[in-house]
Amino acid sequence: ALFVSSAQDHSVKSLAWLKYQIEYNKVFAQTFGLTPGSKWTDTEIRIDNKLLKQSTSVIALGMTGQIRGTLAGDYRPDLIVVDDPCDEENTATAEQRKKTADLLFGALDKSLAPESECADAKMALLQTVLNPEDLISMCLRDETWASRIYGCFDDRGNSTWPKRFPREILERQKQAHISRGQLPLWLREMECKIVSEESSDFRGSWLRYYDVLPENMVCFLCIDPVPPPSEREINTGCMKKDYEVLAVVGVHGTKRFVLEYSMNRGHQPEWSVTEFLRLVDKWRPLKARVEGTAYQRTLKWILDQEMKKRNRFVQVNAETDKRKKRQRIIQAFSGLASSGQLYVRQDQTEFYEQFVSYPNVAHDDLLDCVAMGLDTAAQSFDYMDPDAIPQGQESGALTEQWRVCP
């Protein structure tokens, strides 16, 4: 086996850890019958397995050292562990990235024992993504590699290692990075995501933040629904299912405010109804809009029936936007945000992350729903000058005056 890192010193530390387990972790060593063998140096060790009556050589190397054709006696390695061969320096330019990739797929990969000699021969690459075109990114796109990504949050937003990194601490640290303008750094180091401003449609510096809301806002509630999960989706933990989002957008003059949003998936319609009515009671929106296709129209009917039962009424429109999703998101945000007219709260981390990463995101449902709210507000204000809103009245008191809105 080979331990390979960007420099041999790093590989030597990995080898030292393994040596320590053999010498001092008695439960581990005795369970598997492992003892130090005839070779026990800083750069090469030999481990004897008393149970299987086999010996294993482990050698520590650096990527820039002599890695071509490495042998232990007459044998090529049947396991190569490549640990963090990339850093900020050797991924900075296309030339440096190509040099590193050529070393891995050339000299190192060709040192692995062929399948004809060892059917279980494997190479493992452990690396934080530093660049969309770096070594690990190439392997993620390569079907011959079995890839796994482990960020600090799981697919449901919980900590993947709660005993060491409780969710509350992670969220607080993430918020601190956002406040310092360092979200891309957090995403790279903790969530294994790359945000590149060069490839993103929006800039985080465009957003403005609010602590206190202005009075006399007019609010709009939008829903981007998804159908209840199928049995197959439930069995897979709804990992690939879109999120249902309810978002409230506030309007005050030329400014737009992301007031609140709720996200869920793998839920039943009862959750949608409960959240809808909660947001209606809290924000008293002038109008609500549901994306108007298939199940979405069914949800509108469910909401209408529930409002009749509870004697609550708000106009709910089912509308279908035939534009491509990216087109409508860009059109909704680019001019408004770039002119400093879009306001969010500091703790709205999901929105901020999708905004600065777009279109390089796994899910854009939140952006899509807020964009829908901005479009709904824009269409409504086409029929009335926002400066004409009477002062000293709450948005709910303006409902009848604004019924001219479609």
Short mmCIF file of N, CA, C and O in Angstrom, two decimals, residues 60 73 154 161 226 345 352:
data_model
loop_
_atom_site.label_atom_id
_atom_site.label_comp_id
_atom_site.label_asym_id
_atom_site.label_seq_id
_atom_site.Cartn_x
_atom_site.Cartn_y
_atom_site.Cartn_z
N ALA A 60 5.31 5.62 2.46
CA ALA A 60 4.88 7.02 2.42
C ALA A 60 5.66 7.76 1.34
O ALA A 60 6.90 7.73 1.33
N GLY A 73 9.24 -5.41 -2.82
CA GLY A 73 9.72 -6.71 -3.28
C GLY A 73 9.36 -6.88 -4.75
O GLY A 73 9.72 -6.06 -5.59
N ASP A 154 -25.97 17.15 6.47
CA ASP A 154 -26.52 16.11 5.63
C ASP A 154 -27.59 16.70 4.72
O ASP A 154 -27.80 17.93 4.68
N TRP A 161 -21.94 15.00 11.88
CA TRP A 161 -21.14 14.54 13.01
C TRP A 161 -21.59 15.32 14.24
O TRP A 161 -20.87 16.16 14.77
N VAL A 226 -44.57 21.03 -4.43
CA VAL A 226 -44.18 19.74 -5.01
C VAL A 226 -45.19 18.71 -4.54
O VAL A 226 -45.74 18.82 -3.44
N ARG A 345 -32.55 39.36 5.55
CA ARG A 345 -32.04 39.30 6.91
C ARG A 345 -30.71 38.56 6.95
O ARG A 345 -30.46 37.68 6.12
N TYR A 352 -29.16 33.33 0.91
CA TYR A 352 -27.87 33.92 0.55
C TYR A 352 -27.01 32.91 -0.20
O TYR A 352 -26.38 33.23 -1.22
#
